[in-house]
mmCIF file of C-alpha atoms and ligand atoms in Angstrom:
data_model
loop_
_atom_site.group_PDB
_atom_site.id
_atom_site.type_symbol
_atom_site.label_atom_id
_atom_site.label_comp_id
_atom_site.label_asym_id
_atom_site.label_seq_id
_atom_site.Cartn_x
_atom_site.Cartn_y
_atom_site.Cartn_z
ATOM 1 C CA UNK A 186 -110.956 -85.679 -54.980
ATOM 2 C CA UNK A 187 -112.503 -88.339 -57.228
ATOM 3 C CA UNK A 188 -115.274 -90.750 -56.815
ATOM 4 C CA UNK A 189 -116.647 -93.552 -59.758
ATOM 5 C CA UNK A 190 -119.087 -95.945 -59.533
ATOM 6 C CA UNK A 191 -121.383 -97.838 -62.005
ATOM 7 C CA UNK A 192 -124.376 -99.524 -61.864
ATOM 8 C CA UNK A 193 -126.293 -102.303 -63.827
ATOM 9 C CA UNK A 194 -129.193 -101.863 -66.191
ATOM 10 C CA UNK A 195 -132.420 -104.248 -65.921
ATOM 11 C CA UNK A 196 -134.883 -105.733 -66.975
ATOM 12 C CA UNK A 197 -138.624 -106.860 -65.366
ATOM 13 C CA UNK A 198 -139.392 -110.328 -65.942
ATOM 14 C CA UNK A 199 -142.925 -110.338 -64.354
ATOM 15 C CA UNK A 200 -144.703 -106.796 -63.029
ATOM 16 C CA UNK A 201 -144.374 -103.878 -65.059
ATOM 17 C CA UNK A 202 -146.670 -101.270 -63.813
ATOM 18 C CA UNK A 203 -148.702 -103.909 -61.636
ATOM 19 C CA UNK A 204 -145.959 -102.845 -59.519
ATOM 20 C CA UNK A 205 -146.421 -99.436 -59.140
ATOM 21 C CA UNK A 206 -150.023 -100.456 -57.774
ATOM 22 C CA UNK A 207 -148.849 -102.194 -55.460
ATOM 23 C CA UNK A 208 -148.001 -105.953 -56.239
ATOM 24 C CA UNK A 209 -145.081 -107.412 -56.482
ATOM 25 C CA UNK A 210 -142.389 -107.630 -59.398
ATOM 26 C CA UNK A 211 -139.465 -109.976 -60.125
ATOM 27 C CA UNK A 212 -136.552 -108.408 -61.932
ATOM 28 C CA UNK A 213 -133.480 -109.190 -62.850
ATOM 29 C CA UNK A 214 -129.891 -107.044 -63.671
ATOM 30 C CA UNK A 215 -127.809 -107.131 -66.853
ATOM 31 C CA UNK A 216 -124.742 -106.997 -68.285
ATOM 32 C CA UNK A 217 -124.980 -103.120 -69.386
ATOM 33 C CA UNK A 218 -123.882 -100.437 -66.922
ATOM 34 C CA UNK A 219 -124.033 -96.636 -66.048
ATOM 35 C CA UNK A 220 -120.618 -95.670 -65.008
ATOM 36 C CA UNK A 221 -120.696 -91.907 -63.000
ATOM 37 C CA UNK A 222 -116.935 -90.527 -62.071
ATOM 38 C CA UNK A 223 -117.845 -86.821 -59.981
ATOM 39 C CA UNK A 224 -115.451 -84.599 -58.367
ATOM 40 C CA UNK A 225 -114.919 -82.079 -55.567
ATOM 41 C CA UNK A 226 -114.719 -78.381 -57.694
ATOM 42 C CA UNK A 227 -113.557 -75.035 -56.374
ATOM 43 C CA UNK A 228 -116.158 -73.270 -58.466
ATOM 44 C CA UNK A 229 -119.681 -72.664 -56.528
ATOM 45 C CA UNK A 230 -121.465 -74.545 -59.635
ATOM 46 C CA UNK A 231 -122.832 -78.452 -60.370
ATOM 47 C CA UNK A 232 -121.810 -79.257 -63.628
ATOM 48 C CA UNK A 233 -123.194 -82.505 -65.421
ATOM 49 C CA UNK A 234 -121.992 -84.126 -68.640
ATOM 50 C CA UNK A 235 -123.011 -86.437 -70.405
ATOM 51 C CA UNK A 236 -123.673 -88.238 -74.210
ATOM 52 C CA UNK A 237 -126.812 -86.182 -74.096
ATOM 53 C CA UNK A 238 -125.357 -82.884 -73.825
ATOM 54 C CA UNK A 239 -123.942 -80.799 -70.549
ATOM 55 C CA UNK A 240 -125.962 -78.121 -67.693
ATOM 56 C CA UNK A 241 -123.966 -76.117 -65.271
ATOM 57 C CA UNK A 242 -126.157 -74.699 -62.775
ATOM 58 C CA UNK A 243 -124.950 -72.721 -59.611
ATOM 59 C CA UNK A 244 -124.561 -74.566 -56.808
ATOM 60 C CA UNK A 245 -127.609 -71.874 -54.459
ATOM 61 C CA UNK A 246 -130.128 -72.679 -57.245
ATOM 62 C CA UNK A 247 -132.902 -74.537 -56.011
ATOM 63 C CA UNK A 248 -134.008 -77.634 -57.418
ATOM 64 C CA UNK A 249 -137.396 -76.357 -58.378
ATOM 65 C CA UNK A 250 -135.896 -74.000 -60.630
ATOM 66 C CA UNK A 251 -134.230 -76.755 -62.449
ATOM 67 C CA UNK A 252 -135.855 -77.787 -65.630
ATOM 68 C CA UNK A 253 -133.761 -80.569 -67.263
ATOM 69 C CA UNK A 254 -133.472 -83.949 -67.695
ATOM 70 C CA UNK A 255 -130.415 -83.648 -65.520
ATOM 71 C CA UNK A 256 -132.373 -82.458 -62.651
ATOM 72 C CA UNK A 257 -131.953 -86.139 -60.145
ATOM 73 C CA UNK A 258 -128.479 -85.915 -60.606
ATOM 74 C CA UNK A 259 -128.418 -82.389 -59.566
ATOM 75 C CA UNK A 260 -130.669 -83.522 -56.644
ATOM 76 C CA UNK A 261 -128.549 -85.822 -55.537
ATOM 77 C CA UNK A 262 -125.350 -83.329 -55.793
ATOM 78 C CA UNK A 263 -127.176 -80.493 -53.912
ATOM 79 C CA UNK A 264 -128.608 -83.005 -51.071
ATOM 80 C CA UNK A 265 -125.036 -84.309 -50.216
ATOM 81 C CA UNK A 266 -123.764 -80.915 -50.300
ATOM 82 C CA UNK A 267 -126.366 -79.902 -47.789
ATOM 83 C CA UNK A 268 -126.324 -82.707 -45.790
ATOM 84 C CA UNK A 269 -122.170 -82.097 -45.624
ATOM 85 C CA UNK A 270 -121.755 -78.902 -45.483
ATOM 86 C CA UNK A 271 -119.643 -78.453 -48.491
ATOM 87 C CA UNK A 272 -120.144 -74.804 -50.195
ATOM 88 C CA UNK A 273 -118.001 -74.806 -53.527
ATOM 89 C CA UNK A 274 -119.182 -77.510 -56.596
ATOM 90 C CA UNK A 275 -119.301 -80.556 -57.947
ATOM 91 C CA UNK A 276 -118.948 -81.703 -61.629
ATOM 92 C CA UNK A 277 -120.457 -84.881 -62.742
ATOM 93 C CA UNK A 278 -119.730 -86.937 -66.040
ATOM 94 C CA UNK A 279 -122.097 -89.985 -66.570
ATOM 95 C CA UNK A 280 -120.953 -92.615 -69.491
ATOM 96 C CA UNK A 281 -123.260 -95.326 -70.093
ATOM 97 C CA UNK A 282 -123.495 -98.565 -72.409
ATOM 98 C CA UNK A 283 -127.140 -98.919 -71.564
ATOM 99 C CA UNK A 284 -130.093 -97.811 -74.410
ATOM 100 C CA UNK A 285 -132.047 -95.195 -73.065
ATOM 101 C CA UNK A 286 -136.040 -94.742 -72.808
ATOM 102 C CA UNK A 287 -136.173 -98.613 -73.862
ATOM 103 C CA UNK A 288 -137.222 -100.125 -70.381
ATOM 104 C CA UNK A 289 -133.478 -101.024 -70.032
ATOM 105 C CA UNK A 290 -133.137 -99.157 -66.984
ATOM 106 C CA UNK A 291 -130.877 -96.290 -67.900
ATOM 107 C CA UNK A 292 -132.313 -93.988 -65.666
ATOM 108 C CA UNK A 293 -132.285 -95.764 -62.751
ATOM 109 C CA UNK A 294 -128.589 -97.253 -63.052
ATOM 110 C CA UNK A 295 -127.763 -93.125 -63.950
ATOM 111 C CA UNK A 296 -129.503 -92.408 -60.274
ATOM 112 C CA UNK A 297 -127.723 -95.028 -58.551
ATOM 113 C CA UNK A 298 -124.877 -94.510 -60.007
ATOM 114 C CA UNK A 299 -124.328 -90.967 -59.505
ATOM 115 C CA UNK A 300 -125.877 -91.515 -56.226
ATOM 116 C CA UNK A 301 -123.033 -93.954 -55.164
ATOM 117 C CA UNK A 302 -120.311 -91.669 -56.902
ATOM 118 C CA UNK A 303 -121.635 -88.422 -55.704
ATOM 119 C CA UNK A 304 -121.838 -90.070 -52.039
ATOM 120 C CA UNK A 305 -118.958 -91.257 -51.661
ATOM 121 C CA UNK A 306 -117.080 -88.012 -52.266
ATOM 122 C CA UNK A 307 -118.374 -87.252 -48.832
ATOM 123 C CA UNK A 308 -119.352 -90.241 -46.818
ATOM 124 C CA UNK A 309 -119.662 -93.654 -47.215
ATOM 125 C CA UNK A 310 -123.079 -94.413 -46.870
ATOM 126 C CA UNK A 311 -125.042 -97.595 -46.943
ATOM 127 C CA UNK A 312 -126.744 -99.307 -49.563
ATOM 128 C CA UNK A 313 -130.045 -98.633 -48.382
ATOM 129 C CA UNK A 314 -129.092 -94.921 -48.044
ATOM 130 C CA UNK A 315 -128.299 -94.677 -51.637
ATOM 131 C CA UNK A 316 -131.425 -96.145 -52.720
ATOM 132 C CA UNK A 317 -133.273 -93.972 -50.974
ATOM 133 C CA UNK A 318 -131.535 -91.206 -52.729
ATOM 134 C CA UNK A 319 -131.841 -92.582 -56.309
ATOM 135 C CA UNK A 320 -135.540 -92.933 -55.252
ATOM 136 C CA UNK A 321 -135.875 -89.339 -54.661
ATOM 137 C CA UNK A 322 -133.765 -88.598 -57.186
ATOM 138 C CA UNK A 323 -135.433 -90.385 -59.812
ATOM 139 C CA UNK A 324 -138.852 -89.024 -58.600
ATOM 140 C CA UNK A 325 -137.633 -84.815 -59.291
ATOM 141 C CA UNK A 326 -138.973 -86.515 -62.778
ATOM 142 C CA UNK A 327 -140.819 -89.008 -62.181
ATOM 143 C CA UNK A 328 -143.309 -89.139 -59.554
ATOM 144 C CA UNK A 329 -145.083 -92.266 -59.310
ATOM 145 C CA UNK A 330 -141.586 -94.426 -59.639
ATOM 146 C CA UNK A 331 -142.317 -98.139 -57.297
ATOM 147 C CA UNK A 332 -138.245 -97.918 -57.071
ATOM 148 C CA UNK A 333 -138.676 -101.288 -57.977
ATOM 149 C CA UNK A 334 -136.053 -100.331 -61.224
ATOM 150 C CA UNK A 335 -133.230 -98.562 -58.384
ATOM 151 C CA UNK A 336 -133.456 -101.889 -56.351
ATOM 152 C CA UNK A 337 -132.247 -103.953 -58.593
ATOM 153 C CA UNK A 338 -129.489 -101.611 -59.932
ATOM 154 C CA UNK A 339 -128.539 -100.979 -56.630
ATOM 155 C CA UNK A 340 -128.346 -104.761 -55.477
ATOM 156 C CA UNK A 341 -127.964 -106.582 -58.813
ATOM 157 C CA UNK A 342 -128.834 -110.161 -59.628
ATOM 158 C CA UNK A 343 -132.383 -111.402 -59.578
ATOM 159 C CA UNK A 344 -134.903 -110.419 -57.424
ATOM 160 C CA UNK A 345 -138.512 -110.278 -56.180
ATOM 161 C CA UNK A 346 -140.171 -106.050 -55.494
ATOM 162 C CA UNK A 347 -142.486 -106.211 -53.248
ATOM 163 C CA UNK A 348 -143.600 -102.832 -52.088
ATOM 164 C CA UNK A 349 -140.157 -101.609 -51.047
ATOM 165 C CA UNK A 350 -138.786 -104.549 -49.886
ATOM 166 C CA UNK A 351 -137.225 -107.442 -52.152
ATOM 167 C CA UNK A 352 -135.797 -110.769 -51.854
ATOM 168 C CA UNK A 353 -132.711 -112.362 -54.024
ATOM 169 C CA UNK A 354 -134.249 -115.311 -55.594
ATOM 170 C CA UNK A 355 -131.608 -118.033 -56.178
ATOM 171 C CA UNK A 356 -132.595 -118.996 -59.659
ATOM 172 C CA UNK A 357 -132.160 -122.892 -60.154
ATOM 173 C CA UNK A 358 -132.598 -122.830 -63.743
ATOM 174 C CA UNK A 359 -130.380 -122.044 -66.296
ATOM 175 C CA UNK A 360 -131.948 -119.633 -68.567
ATOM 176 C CA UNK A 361 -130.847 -116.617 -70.822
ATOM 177 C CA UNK A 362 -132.358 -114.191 -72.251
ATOM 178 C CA UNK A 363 -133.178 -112.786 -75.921
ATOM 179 C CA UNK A 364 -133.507 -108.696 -75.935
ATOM 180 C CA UNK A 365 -134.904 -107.192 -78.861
ATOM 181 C CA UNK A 366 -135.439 -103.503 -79.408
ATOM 182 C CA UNK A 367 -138.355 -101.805 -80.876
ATOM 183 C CA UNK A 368 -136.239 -98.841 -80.866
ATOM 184 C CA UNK A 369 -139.381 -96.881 -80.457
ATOM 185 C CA UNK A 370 -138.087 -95.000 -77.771
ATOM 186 C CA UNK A 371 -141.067 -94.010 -74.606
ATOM 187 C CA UNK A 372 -141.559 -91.726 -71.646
ATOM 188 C CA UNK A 373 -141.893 -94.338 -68.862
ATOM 189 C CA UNK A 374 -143.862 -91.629 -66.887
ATOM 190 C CA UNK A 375 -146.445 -90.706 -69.894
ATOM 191 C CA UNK A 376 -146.889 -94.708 -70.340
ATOM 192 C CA UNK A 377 -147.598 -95.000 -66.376
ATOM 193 C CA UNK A 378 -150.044 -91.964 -66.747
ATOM 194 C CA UNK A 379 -151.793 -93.832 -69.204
ATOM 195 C CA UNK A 380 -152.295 -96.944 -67.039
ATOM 196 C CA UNK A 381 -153.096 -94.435 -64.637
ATOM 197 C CA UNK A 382 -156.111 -93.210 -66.505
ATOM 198 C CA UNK A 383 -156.717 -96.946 -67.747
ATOM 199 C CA UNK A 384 -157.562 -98.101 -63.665
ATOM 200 C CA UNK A 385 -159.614 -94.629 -62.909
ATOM 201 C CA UNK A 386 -162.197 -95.644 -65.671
ATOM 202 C CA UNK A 387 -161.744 -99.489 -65.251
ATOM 203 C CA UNK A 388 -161.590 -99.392 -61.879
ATOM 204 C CA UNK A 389 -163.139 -103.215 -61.363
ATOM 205 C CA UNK A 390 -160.778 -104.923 -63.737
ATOM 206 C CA UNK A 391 -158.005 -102.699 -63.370
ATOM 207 C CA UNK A 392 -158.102 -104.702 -59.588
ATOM 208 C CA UNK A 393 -158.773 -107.720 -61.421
ATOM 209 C CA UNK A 394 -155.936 -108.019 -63.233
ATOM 210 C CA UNK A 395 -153.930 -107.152 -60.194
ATOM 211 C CA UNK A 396 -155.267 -109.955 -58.337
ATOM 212 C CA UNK A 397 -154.396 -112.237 -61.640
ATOM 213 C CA UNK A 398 -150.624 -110.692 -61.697
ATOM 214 C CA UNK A 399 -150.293 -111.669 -58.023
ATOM 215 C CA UNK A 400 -151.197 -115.372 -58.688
ATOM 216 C CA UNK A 401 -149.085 -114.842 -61.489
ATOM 217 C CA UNK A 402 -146.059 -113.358 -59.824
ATOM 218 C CA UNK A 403 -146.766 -116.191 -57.421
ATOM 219 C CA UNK A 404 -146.198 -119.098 -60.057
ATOM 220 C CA UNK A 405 -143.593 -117.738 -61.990
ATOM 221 C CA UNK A 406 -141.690 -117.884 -58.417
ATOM 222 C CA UNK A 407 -142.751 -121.912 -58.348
ATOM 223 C CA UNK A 408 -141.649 -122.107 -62.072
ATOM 224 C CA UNK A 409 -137.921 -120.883 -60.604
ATOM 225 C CA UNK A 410 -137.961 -122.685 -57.469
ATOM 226 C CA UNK A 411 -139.262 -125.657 -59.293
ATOM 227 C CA UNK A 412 -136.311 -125.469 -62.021
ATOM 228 C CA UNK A 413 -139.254 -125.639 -64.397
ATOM 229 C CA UNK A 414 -138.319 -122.954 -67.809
ATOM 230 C CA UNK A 415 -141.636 -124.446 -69.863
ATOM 231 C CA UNK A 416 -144.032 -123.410 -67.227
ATOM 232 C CA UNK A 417 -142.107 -119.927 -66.270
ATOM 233 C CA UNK A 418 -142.305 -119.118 -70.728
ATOM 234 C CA UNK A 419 -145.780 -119.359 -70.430
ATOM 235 C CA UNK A 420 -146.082 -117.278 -67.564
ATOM 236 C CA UNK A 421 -144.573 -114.976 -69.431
ATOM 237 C CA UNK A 422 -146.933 -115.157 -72.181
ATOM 238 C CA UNK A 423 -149.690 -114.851 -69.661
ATOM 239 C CA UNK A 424 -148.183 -111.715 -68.148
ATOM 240 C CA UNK A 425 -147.681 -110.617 -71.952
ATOM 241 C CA UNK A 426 -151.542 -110.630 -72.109
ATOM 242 C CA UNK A 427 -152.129 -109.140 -69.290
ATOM 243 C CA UNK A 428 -150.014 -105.792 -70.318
ATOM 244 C CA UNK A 429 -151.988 -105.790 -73.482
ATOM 245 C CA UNK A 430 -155.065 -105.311 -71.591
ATOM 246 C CA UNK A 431 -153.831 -101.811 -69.718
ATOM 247 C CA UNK A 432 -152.981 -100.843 -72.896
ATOM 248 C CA UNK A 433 -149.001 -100.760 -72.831
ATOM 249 C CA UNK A 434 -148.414 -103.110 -76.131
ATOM 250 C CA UNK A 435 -148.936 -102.410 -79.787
ATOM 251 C CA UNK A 436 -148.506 -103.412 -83.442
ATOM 252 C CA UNK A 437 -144.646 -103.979 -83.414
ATOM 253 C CA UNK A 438 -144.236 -105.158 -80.050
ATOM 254 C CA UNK A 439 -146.656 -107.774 -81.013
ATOM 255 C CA UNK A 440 -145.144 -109.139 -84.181
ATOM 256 C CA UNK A 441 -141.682 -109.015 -81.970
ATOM 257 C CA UNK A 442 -143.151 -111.224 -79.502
ATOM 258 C CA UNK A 443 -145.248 -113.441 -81.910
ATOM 259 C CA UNK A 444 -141.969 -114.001 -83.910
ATOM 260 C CA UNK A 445 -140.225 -114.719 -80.237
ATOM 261 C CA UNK A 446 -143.019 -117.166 -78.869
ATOM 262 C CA UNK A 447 -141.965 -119.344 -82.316
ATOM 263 C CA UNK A 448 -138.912 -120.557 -80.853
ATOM 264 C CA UNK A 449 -138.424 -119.232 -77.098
ATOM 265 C CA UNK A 450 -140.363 -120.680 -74.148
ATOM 266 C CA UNK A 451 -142.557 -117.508 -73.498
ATOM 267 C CA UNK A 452 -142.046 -113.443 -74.498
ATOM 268 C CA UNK A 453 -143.181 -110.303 -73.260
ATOM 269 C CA UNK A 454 -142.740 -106.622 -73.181
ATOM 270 C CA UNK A 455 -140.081 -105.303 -70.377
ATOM 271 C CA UNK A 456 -140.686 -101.590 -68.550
ATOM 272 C CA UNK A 457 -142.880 -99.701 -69.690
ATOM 273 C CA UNK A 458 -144.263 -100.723 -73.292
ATOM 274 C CA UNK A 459 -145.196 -98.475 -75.439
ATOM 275 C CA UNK A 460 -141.867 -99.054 -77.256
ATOM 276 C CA UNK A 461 -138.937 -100.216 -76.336
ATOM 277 C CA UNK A 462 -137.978 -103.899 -75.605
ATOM 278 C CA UNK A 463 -139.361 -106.964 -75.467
ATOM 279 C CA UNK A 464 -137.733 -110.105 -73.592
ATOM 280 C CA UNK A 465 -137.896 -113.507 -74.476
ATOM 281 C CA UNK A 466 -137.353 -116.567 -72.770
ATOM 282 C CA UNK A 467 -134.658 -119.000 -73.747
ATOM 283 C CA UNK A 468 -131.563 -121.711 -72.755
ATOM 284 C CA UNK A 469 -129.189 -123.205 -75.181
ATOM 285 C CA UNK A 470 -131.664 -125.419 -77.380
ATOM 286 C CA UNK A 471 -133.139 -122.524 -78.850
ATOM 287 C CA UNK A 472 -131.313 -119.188 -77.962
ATOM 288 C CA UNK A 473 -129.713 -119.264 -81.770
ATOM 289 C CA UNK A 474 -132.349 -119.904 -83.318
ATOM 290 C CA UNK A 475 -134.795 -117.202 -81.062
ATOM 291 C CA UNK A 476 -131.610 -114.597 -82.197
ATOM 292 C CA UNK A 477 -131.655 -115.741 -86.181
ATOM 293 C CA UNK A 478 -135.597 -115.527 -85.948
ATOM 294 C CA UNK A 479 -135.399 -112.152 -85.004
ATOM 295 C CA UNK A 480 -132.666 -110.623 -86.940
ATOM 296 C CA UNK A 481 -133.974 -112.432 -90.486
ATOM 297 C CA UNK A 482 -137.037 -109.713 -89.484
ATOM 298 C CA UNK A 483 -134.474 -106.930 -89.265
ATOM 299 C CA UNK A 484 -134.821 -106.265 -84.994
ATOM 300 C CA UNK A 485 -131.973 -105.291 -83.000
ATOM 301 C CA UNK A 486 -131.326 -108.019 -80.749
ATOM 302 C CA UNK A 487 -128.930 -109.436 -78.201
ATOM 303 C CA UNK A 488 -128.383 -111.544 -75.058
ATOM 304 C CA UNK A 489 -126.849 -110.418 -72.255
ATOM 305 C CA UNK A 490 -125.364 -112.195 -68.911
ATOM 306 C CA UNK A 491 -128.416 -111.741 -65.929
ATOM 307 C CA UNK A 492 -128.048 -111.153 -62.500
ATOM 308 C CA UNK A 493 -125.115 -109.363 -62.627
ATOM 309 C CA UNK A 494 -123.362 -107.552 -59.728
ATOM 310 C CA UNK A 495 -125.456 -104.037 -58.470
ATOM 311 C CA UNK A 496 -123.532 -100.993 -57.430
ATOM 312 C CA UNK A 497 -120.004 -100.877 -57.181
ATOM 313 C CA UNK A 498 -118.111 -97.918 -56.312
ATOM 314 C CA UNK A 499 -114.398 -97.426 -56.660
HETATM 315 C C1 MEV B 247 -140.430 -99.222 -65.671
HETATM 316 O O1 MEV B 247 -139.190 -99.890 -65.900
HETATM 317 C C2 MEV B 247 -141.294 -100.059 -64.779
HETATM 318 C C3 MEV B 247 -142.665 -99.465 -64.427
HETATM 319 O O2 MEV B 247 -143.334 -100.466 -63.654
HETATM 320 C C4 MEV B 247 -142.538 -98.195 -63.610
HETATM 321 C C5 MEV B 247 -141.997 -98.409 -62.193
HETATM 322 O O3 MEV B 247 -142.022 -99.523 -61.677
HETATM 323 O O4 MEV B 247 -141.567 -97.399 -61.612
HETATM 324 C C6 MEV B 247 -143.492 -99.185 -65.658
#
């Protein structure tokens, strides 16, 4: 037996490790996806393939023992075989269109999808199940994940994190999109250590900024609701400055963004920083031009379609 599914990548329009102190985030899918096919084997082993390179583990190993960057996926193999009493293996090949260690979400569309594959091979479970199970997943590597990035794979189109929860926000404004890679690639979890140890010695206006974000958060939401793109690009920028404060931005995600904020309405690092991409801001009057800005300068860029469909298995 057989079992595919793929998932969307992402990106966070306003956030990005705010979130994972607890305020909200809005993010919103793309037009990039994970797809995970897994199988039923006779041999007692997991076996995981991808781009990256292949593991085959035996299927009594525990998860502790595991070491690579496959370990979620063999997580999520070992959990459903537990939870279904199944005692031979299961091989799992992951193919996926989506940059990884950009702030794309790669690693959360490769949890979700595997999670949805893997499940279904067994059960069909729901969609909150198989969150839950990318959440875990995702945290064998990453411990301090908000699951803010598995939500929105998971459920696609655009939506507002808050703590666990989220909310589809019907967008009433037609905007798109300019992506543009540093291709400085990051560890999401040494970047969220770091604003980790920026809050324990900046305690005060680690909160501060919080506080700011939530207001933030708050008027980006009018901005949409409003159908207002001029206001919502400059709370981007705001949010931009914010992000440069904890410490996530540097030299070349700066001239990306000031060669952005030229033409686009507002642009700003998405994920993690460090690296990776920024996002900027833009509808038909001056997506071209945002693009041809950009790639005179050399950056790999594109637009994608947002708020795309989340999991689907088949
Ligand atoms: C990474 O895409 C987003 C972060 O906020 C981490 C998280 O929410 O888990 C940096």
């Amino acid at each position: 037996m057989k079992s595919t599914a793929s998932a969307p990548g992402k990106v966070i329009l306003f956030g990005e490790h705010f979130v994972v102190h607890g305020t909200k985030a809005i993010l919103c899918s793309i037009d990039k996806r994970v797809t995970v096919s897994s199988e039923i084997i006779s041999d007692k082993k997991i076996i995981v393939k991808s781009d990256l390179g292949q593991i085959s583990v035996n299927s009594s190993e525990p998860i502790s023992k595991i070491k690579s960057s496959f370990k979620p996926f063999i997580f999520i193999a070992k959990k459903m075989m537990e939870e279904f009493n199944h005692n031979a293996g299961i091989s799992i090949e992951i193919n996926s269109e989506i940059p990884s260690g950009v702030g794309l979400g790669s690693s959360s569309a490769c949890c979700v999808a595997a999670a949805g594959s893997i499940s279904a091979l067994f059960s069909k479970l729901s969609k909150e199940k198989i969150v839950q199970l990318s959440i875990d997943a995702e945290k064998t590597v990453f411990e301090r994940a908000s699951g803010a990035d598995t939500t929105i794979s998971a459920h696609g189109g655009i939506i507002e994190y808050d703590m666990g929860e989220f909310h589809p926000i019907k967008s009433k404004i037609s905007f798109s999109l300019v992506i543009a890679n540093s291709t400085i690639i990051h560890s999401t979890n040494k970047v969220v250590t770091k604003v980790n140890e920026f809050r324990k010695k900046n305690n005060v206006e680690f909160s501060e900024l919080c506080n700011q974000e939530s207001k933030l958060i708050q008027k980006a939401q009018e901005s949409i609701m409003n159908n207002d793109i001029v206001s919502l690009g400059k709370c981007m920028n705001e949010n931009q400055m914010y992000l440069e404060k904890i410490g996530v931005s540097n030299e070349k995600l700066q001239t990306m963004i000031a060669i952005a904020e030229r033409s686009s309405f507002g642009a700003k690092i998405t994920g993690a920083g460090g690296g990776g991409c920024i996002i900027a801001l833009v509808n038909d009057s001056n997506i071209n031009e945002t693009l041809q800005n950009l790639k005179r300068e050399k950056y790999e860029c594109f637009t994608t379609k947002i708020g795309v469909e989340g999991l689907n298995t088949f």
